[in-house]
Amino acid sequence: MYNTEDATRWRNIDTHMLRMGETPIELKPQLSIQPTTQPEPERGIQLPPLFQLPFSTHHHSENQQQTQLQPGTQLSESNPEHRHQAKPVWIHHRKLLFLFLGFSLCAAILGIIYYMHQNLQNRSNTIVTPCLSPACQWASAHLSMSDDPFTQPCDYFLFTCGSDIFPPENGGRQRGQGIIGHPQNQNEKSIWLQRRGQDKEREDRGLREETIRDRKTELLQYLKKILESNDSSSSLAVKKAKGFYNSCLDTRSIDTAGAEPFLTLIQELGGWAVSGQWNHSDFNSTLSLLMRDYATFPFFNLYVGKDPNETAHETTKRYIQIDQPDLLIPIEWNSKTQKSQAKTETLRQFLASCQRYLALLGAMPSSNMIHAGIFLALSSELAVAAAPLHYRLSNGQLYQRMTIKELQSQAPAIDWLGCLQAVFHPLPLIEDDHVLLHNRPYIMQMSPIIGKWLNEHELSSRGPLQTYMVLNLLHTLMPALDSRFSETANNLSFALGNNERVAPRWKHCVLETEKGFDSVLTHLLSERTAHGEAEEIIQNIFSSFKSKLHELKWKDEKSLQFVMKKVQSLIPRLWTTKDISSEAELDLLFSEVSVSNQSFFSNYVQLLSLQQKRRNKLLTEQTEMVDILSVTPFLQGNDLLFPMGMFIPPLFHPTYPRAMNYGVMGFLIAKDILHLLLPDIYSQSESVRTVGECVWAHYLTVTEKESRGGAFSLSAVQQQEVWVQYSALQIALQAYHQSLKNRPADTSISGLSHTRLFLSSFSQVNCDSDPYREFMPLEPSFLITVVCVKSNLCPTSLQCPNKTQQHLLQKC
């Protein structure tokens, strides 16, 4: 394998290098030369230099050199001088390699330790813990039953709310079809209605309303669960509130009692001519009794409130306010004659319902028609003097101040001081006290009408005013009477064109319970409200909202300063009373209330008395009452108040992942704030219009409506609503990511976390029904695709491969 020609060639190279004064250190192991005649299996795989370094003892190293460097070995043996010189160099070189290897090994170990540390830290920040609370388990089940918005995004974000109950040939419900002027609004809908029929339409509407529940319904559902809970509360007031609610649900006992409880009450009020037993009681005495004990106001309304003309003085004084009554007769406003009127068709339906009421109350057929006609005639005369709010507002007829003495001289048929003293007992009212009128012309005309029917009318002997007051009392107490009365009222409503579905009994009972036991429900709701978490999300959303204002395009710097000055003056906070009553205080307050499990009528009469006491409390104690049924924020001076009723499951829960709370409640809070301040922003910023049109352009591109001629321009109010909801989503998302920076850890639901859970939660709440819903020309869930354009925060699966123009979309 080794011949003399090779040796000669190597000696020549060595001699040449020695002449140049160099040592042949380039002959390193990695430069070993293997004869080309070596068989392929023996040559093996040539490892990189690092892995060819000697790791064994010196003896083993020399043997390895002999194996790998055969030419070098022969050279050393034939040249003793070279052999003596190469060995120290090789040994020295090996030490350096050991040193380098040790350093590399230490560096590698340190790198691995650092990597593991960083990896564990990152995993602690990104790996989320599943939320296993009962509320999260419910939310997980709810999400699992709903469509995943990221499975088929191109379809989901166009058709969501209630799409399964609309014609499949339409591909689901398109929000634009509910907008006047939409090209598909008339033809497709009319064809479908002809095919399905009016009855099916009502059925589908009912299903859709059950599926799409607004925030008010969610709050009522939550209060229902509280009232039906079996917790062992020691509070008597709480037990009475629950007892009242349960007696309201007992429709069997209510129907069994029939009209008898109401007929007994009429006799206590002096009877009436319809039954043939009437003691001709004094008109003003009966009127005072109805207003004081039964919260019934047949001829005028009474309530308590501030004078807006005194708001600049920051006064807390409240006044008795007198307004026109809620008339039972159906009327409409004639803009030409500037008077109220009633159509013949509606009067006929109204008269028939009056006759039905009288028949249920035992009126003889001979007198039924007479008394029904009396009620219709008197109602019509009073209705002529009534006027809608917008007319009274435009003519300055609201908050007209006068003394009780002045009111008495202008409307003498009513004993004003006596009636007001009876209603607001024990408050000592005098003739010089001021009241506020909201329709002075009505009050001036009401007085002579009452005087005519009381003394001069040919039917005055039949007690027309007593019949009028009794039927108004019947309307007040109808919720506590058997179903025949409510069915009569519902039939009249339907005949007059009101197609609203009758509220389920549980909802009716929750609303009635709140009327009398509002302070009890406020206490129970406050106990269950996560005040700290609610305050946190309010503050974070408001902070994000202020940041958003700086991103808008303003007319000039003064415009931004104008809006920011107003915003900076606002104090956002949770709306609670300064001192929510304790259970002991509630027990004392309701100590005189006796709740019967079998008689809802008697319970309801006591409830009306409780309502009147609450009205008196507003006037005497000047306290701020919390509206427990409020579900949207409002401005009160510089306070931006958020009701507790907003922060209830399933919309909000302290154990939810923050991604879910911000995706649902954060969005709703931001939307409410923008609606409150929209007039100022719209008048000073150009972004509302431009952003609204940009989002609309996205919608037209993705749906390809523009190319098919199905596009229509947005109105100003539609542009505003698109901008509001799009901005609200951005604000909520920004606030959530800021919260993650402050507190990186967050839990998950259904394996989703962070932005994915945020967007999935938002896509479920976008069916929330609110007063502005009709102005939204597209599904709010579609806004996700607009936010995610050219954003690294969103899943890549949002891209629609079948939409060729999507890459041309710009960020709004």
Short mmCIF file of C-alpha atoms in Angstrom, two decimals, residues 105-430:
data_model
loop_
_atom_site.label_atom_id
_atom_site.label_comp_id
_atom_site.label_asym_id
_atom_site.label_seq_id
_atom_site.Cartn_x
_atom_site.Cartn_y
_atom_site.Cartn_z
CA LEU A 105 -19.02 22.36 26.62
CA CYS A 106 -19.49 24.90 29.41
CA ALA A 107 -20.94 27.41 26.97
CA ALA A 108 -23.33 24.78 25.65
CA ILE A 109 -24.44 23.84 29.17
CA LEU A 110 -24.98 27.49 30.07
CA GLY A 111 -26.90 28.01 26.82
CA ILE A 112 -29.11 25.03 27.54
CA ILE A 113 -29.79 26.28 31.06
CA TYR A 114 -30.61 29.76 29.75
CA TYR A 115 -32.85 28.32 27.02
CA MET A 116 -34.71 26.13 29.49
CA HIS A 117 -35.18 29.07 31.84
CA GLN A 118 -36.50 31.32 29.08
CA ASN A 119 -38.67 28.54 27.74
CA LEU A 120 -40.21 27.88 31.13
CA GLN A 121 -40.77 31.59 31.62
CA ASN A 122 -42.39 31.96 28.20
CA ARG A 123 -44.51 28.89 28.78
CA SER A 124 -45.67 30.31 32.07
CA ASN A 125 -46.75 33.40 30.16
CA THR A 126 -48.36 31.64 27.18
CA ILE A 127 -49.62 28.30 28.46
CA VAL A 128 -53.00 28.99 29.96
CA THR A 129 -54.83 27.15 32.67
CA PRO A 130 -58.34 25.97 31.78
CA CYS A 131 -61.09 27.66 33.78
CA LEU A 132 -63.13 25.01 35.60
CA SER A 133 -65.56 27.18 37.56
CA PRO A 134 -69.30 26.46 37.12
CA ALA A 135 -69.65 29.68 35.13
CA CYS A 136 -66.80 28.66 32.82
CA GLN A 137 -68.26 25.19 32.39
CA TRP A 138 -71.51 26.74 31.25
CA ALA A 139 -69.64 29.07 28.90
CA SER A 140 -67.66 26.16 27.50
CA ALA A 141 -70.85 24.21 26.79
CA HIS A 142 -72.37 27.29 25.19
CA LEU A 143 -69.36 27.81 22.92
CA SER A 144 -69.28 24.13 21.97
CA MET A 145 -72.92 24.28 20.86
CA SER A 146 -72.28 27.37 18.74
CA ASP A 147 -70.63 27.50 15.36
CA ASP A 148 -66.89 28.05 15.44
CA PRO A 149 -66.33 31.41 13.74
CA PHE A 150 -62.91 30.34 12.47
CA THR A 151 -63.91 27.07 10.84
CA GLN A 152 -65.62 28.65 7.85
CA PRO A 153 -64.94 32.37 8.38
CA CYS A 154 -66.07 33.50 4.95
CA ASP A 155 -69.58 32.24 5.66
CA TYR A 156 -69.81 32.69 9.42
CA PHE A 157 -68.98 36.37 9.49
CA LEU A 158 -71.74 37.13 7.00
CA PHE A 159 -74.57 35.00 8.36
CA THR A 160 -74.91 34.45 12.07
CA CYS A 161 -77.75 35.65 14.28
CA GLY A 162 -80.69 33.32 13.76
CA SER A 163 -79.58 32.24 10.29
CA ASP A 164 -80.80 28.69 10.84
CA ILE A 165 -84.43 29.77 10.92
CA PHE A 166 -84.40 31.73 7.70
CA PRO A 167 -84.84 30.38 4.18
CA PRO A 168 -81.85 28.25 3.19
CA GLU A 169 -82.00 29.54 -0.36
CA ASN A 170 -81.04 32.96 0.99
CA GLY A 171 -77.95 31.53 2.64
CA GLY A 172 -79.09 32.77 6.02
CA ARG A 173 -80.14 36.16 7.26
CA GLN A 174 -78.35 39.16 5.84
CA ARG A 175 -78.61 42.17 8.06
CA GLY A 176 -78.92 44.47 5.07
CA GLN A 177 -82.29 42.98 4.26
CA GLY A 178 -83.75 44.71 7.27
CA ILE A 179 -82.65 48.15 6.04
CA ILE A 180 -85.02 50.28 4.01
CA GLY A 181 -83.65 50.65 0.53
CA HIS A 182 -81.78 47.35 0.44
CA PRO A 183 -82.36 45.83 -3.03
CA GLN A 184 -83.19 42.42 -1.55
CA ASN A 185 -85.50 43.73 1.11
CA GLN A 186 -88.77 43.61 -0.82
CA ASN A 187 -88.86 40.88 -3.42
CA GLU A 188 -87.17 38.00 -1.62
CA LYS A 189 -88.96 38.65 1.63
CA SER A 190 -92.39 38.90 0.02
CA ILE A 191 -91.87 35.67 -1.91
CA TRP A 192 -90.81 33.88 1.24
CA LEU A 193 -93.77 35.18 3.24
CA GLN A 194 -96.16 34.02 0.57
CA ARG A 195 -94.60 30.59 0.71
CA ARG A 196 -94.38 30.25 4.48
CA GLY A 197 -97.49 32.20 5.54
CA GLN A 198 -98.08 34.80 8.25
CA ASP A 199 -98.45 32.22 11.02
CA LYS A 200 -95.07 30.71 10.27
CA GLU A 201 -93.55 34.18 10.24
CA ARG A 202 -94.81 34.85 13.76
CA GLU A 203 -93.52 31.46 14.90
CA ASP A 204 -90.09 32.12 13.45
CA ARG A 205 -90.01 35.58 14.99
CA GLY A 206 -90.72 34.03 18.35
CA LEU A 207 -87.90 31.51 17.93
CA ARG A 208 -85.52 34.25 16.87
CA GLU A 209 -86.42 36.40 19.87
CA GLU A 210 -85.77 33.46 22.19
CA THR A 211 -82.38 32.93 20.52
CA ILE A 212 -81.39 36.60 20.39
CA ARG A 213 -81.93 37.89 23.91
CA ASP A 214 -81.12 41.45 24.74
CA ARG A 215 -79.31 42.62 27.83
CA LYS A 216 -82.55 43.48 29.64
CA THR A 217 -83.79 39.92 29.20
CA GLU A 218 -80.48 38.54 30.46
CA LEU A 219 -80.81 40.67 33.59
CA LEU A 220 -84.38 39.53 34.16
CA GLN A 221 -83.23 35.92 33.76
CA TYR A 222 -80.55 36.50 36.37
CA LEU A 223 -83.02 38.05 38.81
CA LYS A 224 -85.33 35.10 38.16
CA LYS A 225 -82.60 32.70 39.27
CA ILE A 226 -82.07 34.75 42.42
CA LEU A 227 -85.77 34.74 43.28
CA GLU A 228 -86.07 31.00 42.62
CA SER A 229 -82.94 30.07 44.56
CA ASN A 230 -83.31 27.98 47.71
CA ASP A 231 -80.56 29.62 49.71
CA SER A 232 -81.23 29.67 53.43
CA SER A 233 -81.56 33.41 53.87
CA SER A 234 -82.55 34.59 57.33
CA SER A 235 -83.88 37.89 56.00
CA LEU A 236 -87.65 38.19 56.24
CA ALA A 237 -87.66 40.85 53.52
CA VAL A 238 -85.94 38.46 51.10
CA LYS A 239 -88.43 35.72 51.95
CA LYS A 240 -91.33 38.11 51.35
CA ALA A 241 -89.95 39.13 47.97
CA LYS A 242 -89.61 35.48 46.95
CA GLY A 243 -93.06 34.72 48.32
CA PHE A 244 -94.54 37.53 46.24
CA TYR A 245 -92.79 36.22 43.13
CA ASN A 246 -94.03 32.66 43.71
CA SER A 247 -97.62 33.79 44.28
CA CYS A 248 -97.43 35.63 40.97
CA LEU A 249 -96.41 32.38 39.24
CA ASP A 250 -99.38 30.54 40.75
CA THR A 251 -101.80 31.23 37.89
CA ARG A 252 -104.10 28.40 38.97
CA SER A 253 -104.97 30.14 42.23
CA ILE A 254 -105.36 33.47 40.40
CA ASP A 255 -107.79 32.00 37.85
CA THR A 256 -109.72 30.21 40.59
CA ALA A 257 -110.29 33.51 42.43
CA GLY A 258 -111.67 35.11 39.25
CA ALA A 259 -113.05 38.66 39.46
CA GLU A 260 -114.25 38.32 43.05
CA PRO A 261 -111.27 40.09 44.71
CA PHE A 262 -111.73 43.13 42.49
CA LEU A 263 -115.51 43.29 43.04
CA THR A 264 -114.90 43.23 46.80
CA LEU A 265 -112.45 46.12 46.46
CA ILE A 266 -115.01 48.16 44.48
CA GLN A 267 -117.48 47.86 47.34
CA GLU A 268 -114.82 49.13 49.76
CA LEU A 269 -114.47 52.18 47.51
CA GLY A 270 -118.20 52.94 47.68
CA GLY A 271 -119.45 50.69 44.89
CA TRP A 272 -120.61 51.87 41.45
CA ALA A 273 -123.80 52.17 39.49
CA VAL A 274 -122.96 49.18 37.25
CA SER A 275 -123.62 46.77 40.14
CA GLY A 276 -126.57 48.79 41.41
CA GLN A 277 -124.80 49.48 44.72
CA TRP A 278 -123.24 52.92 44.84
CA ASN A 279 -123.20 55.24 47.85
CA HIS A 280 -122.49 58.36 45.71
CA SER A 281 -119.11 58.87 47.37
CA ASP A 282 -117.34 62.21 46.94
CA PHE A 283 -115.42 62.42 43.67
CA ASN A 284 -112.24 64.00 45.11
CA SER A 285 -112.19 61.60 48.07
CA THR A 286 -112.33 58.57 45.78
CA LEU A 287 -109.68 60.09 43.51
CA SER A 288 -107.35 60.72 46.48
CA LEU A 289 -107.82 57.15 47.67
CA LEU A 290 -107.03 55.68 44.25
CA MET A 291 -103.85 57.72 43.94
CA ARG A 292 -102.65 57.11 47.52
CA ASP A 293 -103.33 53.41 48.01
CA TYR A 294 -103.54 51.99 44.50
CA ALA A 295 -101.11 54.08 42.41
CA THR A 296 -103.96 54.79 39.96
CA PHE A 297 -104.06 58.20 38.24
CA PRO A 298 -107.15 58.38 35.98
CA PHE A 299 -107.09 62.10 35.11
CA PHE A 300 -103.43 63.13 35.50
CA ASN A 301 -100.08 61.58 36.34
CA LEU A 302 -97.95 62.35 39.38
CA TYR A 303 -94.26 61.72 39.79
CA VAL A 304 -91.19 63.30 41.43
CA GLY A 305 -88.17 64.80 39.72
CA LYS A 306 -85.73 67.69 39.45
CA ASP A 307 -86.18 70.90 37.52
CA PRO A 308 -83.68 70.84 34.62
CA ASN A 309 -83.58 74.62 34.72
CA GLU A 310 -81.86 74.34 38.10
CA THR A 311 -79.19 71.84 37.07
CA ALA A 312 -76.67 74.65 36.55
CA HIS A 313 -77.01 75.49 40.25
CA GLU A 314 -76.26 71.85 41.22
CA THR A 315 -79.39 71.70 43.34
CA THR A 316 -80.75 68.43 44.70
CA LYS A 317 -84.27 69.74 45.22
CA ARG A 318 -87.10 67.70 43.70
CA TYR A 319 -90.62 68.74 42.85
CA ILE A 320 -94.00 67.14 42.41
CA GLN A 321 -94.53 66.94 38.67
CA ILE A 322 -97.98 66.79 37.06
CA ASP A 323 -98.44 65.35 33.60
CA GLN A 324 -101.26 64.14 31.36
CA PRO A 325 -102.46 60.58 32.14
CA ASP A 326 -101.76 57.36 30.28
CA LEU A 327 -105.10 57.23 28.48
CA LEU A 328 -106.60 53.82 27.84
CA ILE A 329 -108.34 54.86 24.64
CA PRO A 330 -106.22 54.39 21.49
CA ILE A 331 -105.50 57.74 19.84
CA GLU A 332 -103.12 59.15 17.24
CA TRP A 333 -101.74 62.62 16.59
CA ASN A 334 -102.99 64.65 13.63
CA SER A 335 -100.11 66.88 12.57
CA LYS A 336 -102.40 69.05 10.41
CA THR A 337 -104.99 69.88 13.07
CA GLN A 338 -102.42 69.64 15.90
CA LYS A 339 -104.88 67.54 17.88
CA SER A 340 -105.27 63.96 18.97
CA GLN A 341 -107.93 61.85 17.33
CA ALA A 342 -109.21 58.29 17.13
CA LYS A 343 -110.29 56.30 14.10
CA THR A 344 -113.73 54.75 13.93
CA GLU A 345 -112.27 51.25 13.51
CA THR A 346 -110.16 51.54 16.63
CA LEU A 347 -113.03 53.01 18.65
CA ARG A 348 -115.19 50.05 17.70
CA GLN A 349 -112.54 47.63 18.95
CA PHE A 350 -112.04 49.67 22.12
CA LEU A 351 -115.78 49.73 22.84
CA ALA A 352 -116.00 45.94 22.42
CA SER A 353 -113.20 45.42 24.94
CA CYS A 354 -114.93 47.71 27.45
CA GLN A 355 -118.10 45.69 27.11
CA ARG A 356 -116.11 42.52 27.70
CA TYR A 357 -114.59 43.93 30.90
CA LEU A 358 -117.97 44.96 32.21
CA ALA A 359 -119.41 41.52 31.44
CA LEU A 360 -116.57 39.85 33.36
CA LEU A 361 -117.37 42.15 36.30
CA GLY A 362 -121.03 41.05 36.32
CA ALA A 363 -122.68 43.96 34.51
CA MET A 364 -126.19 43.23 33.24
CA PRO A 365 -126.61 43.32 29.45
CA SER A 366 -129.10 46.18 29.77
CA SER A 367 -126.56 48.47 31.50
CA ASN A 368 -123.44 47.13 29.86
CA MET A 369 -123.74 49.15 26.66
CA ILE A 370 -124.67 52.34 28.50
CA HIS A 371 -121.68 52.33 30.84
CA ALA A 372 -119.30 51.24 28.08
CA GLY A 373 -120.54 54.18 25.99
CA ILE A 374 -120.06 56.56 28.95
CA PHE A 375 -116.50 55.42 29.39
CA LEU A 376 -115.79 55.81 25.66
CA ALA A 377 -117.31 59.32 25.50
CA LEU A 378 -115.47 60.65 28.56
CA SER A 379 -112.19 59.09 27.41
CA SER A 380 -112.57 60.72 23.98
CA GLU A 381 -113.07 64.19 25.45
CA LEU A 382 -110.00 63.92 27.62
CA ALA A 383 -107.94 62.51 24.74
CA VAL A 384 -108.57 65.56 22.55
CA ALA A 385 -106.65 67.72 25.02
CA ALA A 386 -103.68 65.34 25.19
CA ALA A 387 -100.57 65.87 23.05
CA PRO A 388 -97.44 63.78 22.33
CA LEU A 389 -94.15 64.56 24.00
CA HIS A 390 -92.41 65.95 20.90
CA TYR A 391 -95.21 68.50 20.41
CA ARG A 392 -95.13 69.63 24.03
CA LEU A 393 -91.35 69.84 23.95
CA SER A 394 -91.31 71.98 20.80
CA ASN A 395 -93.94 74.30 22.27
CA GLY A 396 -92.24 74.74 25.64
CA GLN A 397 -94.99 73.01 27.62
CA LEU A 398 -92.65 71.02 29.87
CA TYR A 399 -91.54 72.01 33.39
CA GLN A 400 -93.90 74.97 33.74
CA ARG A 401 -93.66 76.12 37.34
CA MET A 402 -96.58 77.32 39.45
CA THR A 403 -97.81 77.13 43.03
CA ILE A 404 -100.52 74.74 44.17
CA LYS A 405 -102.71 77.78 44.84
CA GLU A 406 -102.27 79.01 41.25
CA LEU A 407 -103.05 75.54 39.95
CA GLN A 408 -106.23 75.42 42.02
CA SER A 409 -107.49 78.65 40.53
CA GLN A 410 -106.85 77.49 36.95
CA ALA A 411 -108.29 73.94 37.36
CA PRO A 412 -110.88 74.14 40.17
CA ALA A 413 -112.58 70.78 39.56
CA ILE A 414 -109.73 69.00 41.36
CA ASP A 415 -108.99 69.50 45.05
CA TRP A 416 -105.27 69.79 44.36
CA LEU A 417 -103.99 70.42 47.87
CA GLY A 418 -106.15 67.66 49.36
CA CYS A 419 -105.16 65.13 46.70
CA LEU A 420 -101.45 65.93 46.92
CA GLN A 421 -101.47 65.84 50.72
CA ALA A 422 -103.13 62.42 50.61
CA VAL A 423 -100.65 61.03 48.10
CA PHE A 424 -97.51 62.43 49.77
CA HIS A 425 -98.52 61.92 53.39
CA PRO A 426 -96.95 62.66 55.85
CA LEU A 427 -95.18 65.45 53.94
CA PRO A 428 -96.74 68.77 55.08
CA LEU A 429 -97.64 70.46 51.78
CA ILE A 430 -99.05 73.99 51.64
#
